[in-house]
Coordinates of C-alpha atoms in Angstrom, one line a residue:
M88 CA 0.0 0.0 0.0
I89 CA 1.6 3.2 -1.2
P90 CA 0.2 6.6 0.0
R91 CA 0.8 9.7 -2.1
L92 CA 0.0 13.2 -1.2
H93 CA -0.8 15.7 -3.9
P94 CA -0.3 19.4 -3.7
R95 CA -3.2 21.2 -2.4
A96 CA -5.7 22.6 -5.0
H97 CA -8.3 25.4 -5.1
S98 CA -11.0 23.3 -6.7
P99 CA -11.9 19.6 -6.3
R100 CA -12.7 19.2 -9.9
E101 CA -9.3 18.3 -11.2
P102 CA -8.4 16.0 -8.2
L103 CA -11.8 14.4 -8.6
A104 CA -11.3 13.9 -12.4
E105 CA -7.9 12.3 -11.6
A106 CA -9.5 9.9 -9.0
L107 CA -12.3 9.0 -11.6
G108 CA -9.9 8.7 -14.5
R109 CA -12.4 11.0 -16.4
P110 CA -13.8 14.5 -16.1
P111 CA -16.8 15.0 -13.6
S112 CA -20.1 14.7 -15.4
P113 CA -23.5 16.1 -14.5
N114 CA -25.0 12.8 -16.0
E115 CA -22.9 10.2 -14.1
G116 CA -24.3 9.1 -10.8
L117 CA -21.6 7.9 -8.3
T118 CA -22.9 5.0 -6.1
E119 CA -21.7 3.7 -2.9
Y120 CA -19.4 1.3 -4.9
T121 CA -17.4 4.4 -6.1
V122 CA -17.8 6.8 -3.2
V123 CA -16.9 4.2 -0.7
A124 CA -16.7 6.5 2.3
H125 CA -17.4 10.2 3.4
W126 CA -17.2 12.3 6.3
P127 CA -19.7 11.3 9.1
G128 CA -21.4 14.6 9.2
L129 CA -22.9 14.1 5.9
D130 CA -25.4 11.8 7.4
Y131 CA -26.8 14.7 9.3
Y132 CA -26.1 17.2 6.4
T133 CA -28.4 15.3 4.0
P134 CA -32.2 14.8 4.7
D135 CA -33.1 11.2 5.1
D136 CA -35.5 11.3 2.0
E137 CA -32.8 12.9 -0.3
Q138 CA -31.4 10.9 -3.2
R139 CA -27.9 9.8 -2.1
T140 CA -26.6 8.7 -5.7
W141 CA -25.1 12.0 -6.5
T142 CA -23.5 12.9 -9.8
S143 CA -19.7 13.4 -9.9
V144 CA -20.4 17.2 -10.4
E145 CA -22.7 17.3 -7.3
W146 CA -20.0 15.6 -5.3
A147 CA -17.6 18.3 -6.5
D148 CA -20.0 21.0 -5.7
H149 CA -20.4 19.4 -2.2
L150 CA -16.7 19.8 -1.5
E151 CA -16.7 23.4 -2.9
D152 CA -19.5 24.6 -0.6
P153 CA -17.2 25.5 2.3
Y154 CA -15.8 28.3 -0.1
L155 CA -19.2 29.8 -0.4
E156 CA -20.2 29.4 3.2
H157 CA -17.0 30.8 4.5
P158 CA -15.6 33.4 2.0
F159 CA -12.9 34.7 4.2
A160 CA -11.4 31.4 5.5
A161 CA -7.8 31.1 4.5
S162 CA -4.7 29.1 5.5
P163 CA -2.1 30.4 7.8
D164 CA -0.2 31.5 4.6
D165 CA -3.2 33.4 3.6
D166 CA -4.2 31.3 0.6
R167 CA -7.4 29.4 -0.3
H168 CA -6.0 26.2 -1.7
A169 CA -8.2 24.2 0.6
I170 CA -8.6 20.9 -1.3
L171 CA -6.4 18.1 0.1
H172 CA -6.0 15.1 -2.2
L173 CA -4.2 11.9 -1.4
D174 CA -4.3 8.5 -3.0
I175 CA -3.2 5.1 -2.0
R176 CA -2.4 2.2 -4.2
L177 CA -2.3 -1.6 -3.5
H178 CA 0.6 -3.8 -4.5
P179 CA 0.1 -5.0 -8.1
D180 CA -0.2 -8.7 -7.0
D181 CA -2.7 -7.9 -4.3
R182 CA -6.2 -9.1 -4.1
E183 CA -9.1 -6.5 -4.8
L184 CA -10.5 -5.3 -1.5
T185 CA -14.3 -5.5 -0.8
G186 CA -16.5 -2.4 -0.5
P187 CA -16.6 -2.5 3.3
E188 CA -12.6 -3.1 3.3
W189 CA -12.2 0.1 1.0
S190 CA -14.5 2.0 3.4
E191 CA -12.6 1.0 6.5
A192 CA -9.3 1.8 4.8
A193 CA -10.7 5.2 3.9
H194 CA -11.7 6.1 7.3
R195 CA -8.5 4.9 8.9
L196 CA -6.5 7.0 6.5
A197 CA -8.7 10.0 7.0
R198 CA -8.1 9.8 10.7
A199 CA -4.3 9.4 10.2
A200 CA -4.3 12.6 7.9
G201 CA -6.2 14.4 10.6
I202 CA -9.3 15.3 8.4
E203 CA -11.5 13.0 10.5
V204 CA -11.6 13.5 14.3
P205 CA -13.8 10.9 16.0
G206 CA -16.6 12.5 18.1
A207 CA -16.0 16.0 16.4
T208 CA -18.6 15.6 13.6
E209 CA -19.8 19.3 13.8
H210 CA -16.4 20.7 13.5
G211 CA -14.8 18.2 11.0
C212 CA -13.8 18.6 7.4
R213 CA -15.9 17.5 4.5
W214 CA -14.2 14.6 2.8
I215 CA -15.1 11.7 0.5
A216 CA -13.2 8.6 -0.6
V217 CA -13.4 7.4 -4.2
H218 CA -12.6 3.9 -5.5
A219 CA -12.9 4.2 -9.3
Q220 CA -9.7 2.5 -10.5
P221 CA -8.5 -1.0 -9.7
G222 CA -6.2 -1.1 -6.7
R223 CA -6.5 2.6 -6.1
L224 CA -8.3 4.7 -3.4
D225 CA -8.5 8.6 -3.5
L226 CA -9.3 10.8 -0.6
L227 CA -10.5 14.4 -1.2
A228 CA -11.1 16.9 1.6
N229 CA -11.8 20.5 1.9
L230 CA -9.7 21.9 4.8
I231 CA -12.2 24.6 5.7
H232 CA -14.0 23.2 8.8
L233 CA -17.8 23.5 9.2
D234 CA -17.3 26.3 11.6
G235 CA -15.1 28.3 9.2
T236 CA -11.7 27.5 10.9
W237 CA -8.9 26.1 8.8
H238 CA -7.5 22.7 9.2
T239 CA -3.8 22.5 8.9
P240 CA -2.6 19.0 8.3
P241 CA 0.1 17.6 10.7
A242 CA 3.7 18.3 9.5
D243 CA 4.4 14.5 9.5
I244 CA 1.3 13.5 7.5
L245 CA 3.2 11.4 5.1
Q246 CA 4.8 9.4 7.9
R247 CA 1.4 9.1 9.5
L248 CA -0.2 7.9 6.4
A249 CA 2.6 5.4 5.7
G250 CA 2.3 4.0 9.3
E251 CA -1.4 3.6 9.0
A252 CA -0.9 1.9 5.5
R253 CA 1.4 -0.7 7.2
R254 CA -1.3 -1.4 9.8
I255 CA -4.0 -1.8 7.2
E256 CA -1.8 -4.2 5.3
Q257 CA -1.3 -6.4 8.5
D258 CA -5.0 -6.2 9.4
M259 CA -6.2 -7.1 6.0
H260 CA -3.5 -9.6 5.1
L261 CA -2.3 -7.5 2.1
I262 CA 1.2 -7.7 0.5
P263 CA 3.5 -5.2 2.3
A264 CA 4.9 -2.4 0.1
R265 CA 8.4 -3.5 0.8
T266 CA 7.8 -6.9 -0.6
G267 CA 8.8 -7.3 -4.3
P268 CA 6.7 -9.1 -7.0
T269 CA 5.8 -12.7 -6.4
K270 CA 8.1 -13.9 -9.1
R271 CA 11.3 -12.9 -7.3
P272 CA 11.8 -16.2 -5.4
A273 CA 12.2 -17.9 -8.9
A274 CA 15.3 -15.8 -9.3
R275 CA 17.2 -18.7 -7.4
T276 CA 17.0 -20.7 -10.6
V277 CA 18.9 -18.3 -12.7
P278 CA 22.7 -17.7 -12.7
A279 CA 23.9 -15.7 -9.7
A280 CA 25.1 -12.7 -11.7
S281 CA 21.5 -12.1 -13.2
A282 CA 20.0 -12.6 -9.9
Q283 CA 22.3 -10.1 -8.2
L284 CA 21.7 -7.5 -10.9
A285 CA 17.9 -8.1 -10.8
G286 CA 18.3 -7.6 -6.9
V287 CA 20.0 -4.3 -7.3
L288 CA 17.3 -2.9 -9.7
T289 CA 14.6 -4.2 -7.4
Q290 CA 16.2 -2.4 -4.4
L291 CA 16.4 0.8 -6.5
A292 CA 12.7 0.5 -7.3
D293 CA 11.4 -0.4 -3.8
E294 CA 8.4 1.7 -3.0
Q295 CA 9.0 1.6 0.7
A296 CA 12.7 1.8 1.4
G297 CA 14.4 2.4 -1.9
P298 CA 16.5 5.5 -2.6
L299 CA 14.1 6.6 -5.4
A300 CA 11.1 6.2 -3.0
T301 CA 13.0 8.4 -0.4
V302 CA 13.7 11.1 -3.1
R303 CA 10.2 11.0 -4.4
G304 CA 8.7 11.4 -1.0
L305 CA 10.9 14.4 -0.4
V306 CA 10.0 16.0 -3.7
E307 CA 6.3 15.4 -2.9
H308 CA 6.7 16.8 0.6
T309 CA 8.5 19.9 -0.8
A310 CA 5.7 20.4 -3.4
Y311 CA 3.2 20.3 -0.7
R312 CA 5.1 22.9 1.4
I313 CA 5.7 25.2 -1.7
A314 CA 2.1 25.1 -2.6
R315 CA 1.2 26.6 0.8
Q316 CA 3.2 29.6 -0.1
P317 CA 1.3 32.7 -1.5
G318 CA 1.5 33.7 -5.1
A319 CA 1.3 32.0 -8.5
A320 CA 5.1 31.2 -8.6
G321 CA 4.8 28.8 -5.7
T322 CA 1.8 27.2 -7.4
D323 CA 3.7 26.7 -10.6
T324 CA 6.8 25.4 -8.7
A325 CA 4.7 23.0 -6.8
H326 CA 3.2 21.6 -10.1
R327 CA 6.6 21.2 -11.6
L328 CA 7.8 19.3 -8.6
E329 CA 4.5 17.0 -8.6
L330 CA 5.4 16.2 -12.4
I331 CA 9.1 15.3 -11.3
A332 CA 7.6 13.0 -8.6
R333 CA 5.4 11.3 -11.2
R334 CA 8.4 10.8 -13.5
L335 CA 10.4 9.3 -10.6
H336 CA 7.5 6.9 -9.9
A337 CA 7.6 5.9 -13.6
I338 CA 11.2 5.3 -13.3
Q339 CA 10.6 3.1 -10.3
Q340 CA 8.0 1.0 -12.3
D341 CA 10.5 0.7 -15.2
L342 CA 13.2 -0.5 -13.1
D343 CA 11.0 -3.1 -11.3
A344 CA 9.8 -4.4 -14.8
T345 CA 13.3 -4.6 -16.1
A346 CA 14.4 -6.6 -13.0
A347 CA 11.5 -8.9 -13.6
H348 CA 12.5 -9.3 -17.4
L349 CA 16.1 -10.0 -16.4
V350 CA 14.9 -13.0 -14.4
Q351 CA 12.0 -14.3 -16.4
P352 CA 13.5 -15.6 -19.6
R353 CA 16.1 -18.0 -17.8
V354 CA 13.6 -19.2 -15.4
A355 CA 11.4 -20.3 -18.3
A356 CA 14.2 -22.2 -19.9
A357 CA 15.1 -24.1 -16.8
P358 CA 12.5 -26.9 -17.2
A359 CA 13.5 -27.7 -20.9
A360 CA 17.2 -28.1 -19.7
T361 CA 16.0 -30.5 -17.1
R362 CA 14.2 -32.5 -19.6
R363 CA 17.1 -32.8 -21.9
T364 CA 19.4 -34.0 -19.1
A365 CA 16.9 -36.7 -18.1
H366 CA 16.7 -37.8 -21.8
R367 CA 20.5 -38.3 -21.9
S368 CA 20.4 -40.4 -18.8
M369 CA 18.0 -42.9 -20.3

């Protein structure tokens, strides 16, 4: 389970589009299978007889409402970029979670991020959790509290999210992020040199403890901090850093695929060599 924190945004529409994999639509109703969790206060905010299958545009409007209700609310840096967006991805070889499991994971991550405080329904943040893409969960929140105060995420939010992700992995019996693809044990059947080289690439690509993961985390955290600075220059720099973080993630994936490719061909040839040896012995 790999958590990733995006730079704060002024509107939920682009983060929601990224979570859905398509632009929000006034004609697309999102059921409980897509919006798998939300802030507890929504149960009090929405009348019992109101239709709960909202369109994606209506969910975006719901997250934007605090801007209209509190037009002067601003961050400690005097900006209005109140939309927090984080996503978490399962290991590629993991099983697909059930709806209740996605919901539980969403609430636990929301508490770890500080956007949901148990027992503080009337003062919390509006947030929703979207599961629209395989193995991925997106949390979107408006950091303007219902009472108009601004919620500042904890400085160590990435560490808190990573720690909670590890606990969710253990509780739901998921593949830990530090564990490589399931095909790695087969590397024992290839020559030592190939296995060692594949191991080096795998360590570089490791999402939890690899050096590129460390660099990517620092870049993402820097983007988040810069996005909090006033002015368009900070926003542009934060966006550039986010693109750099995405390229680093793509490099990690390429390295992991290369390591697997280095091992696979020779593993496949091993059974044939065994059969030829058995034939000569007859």
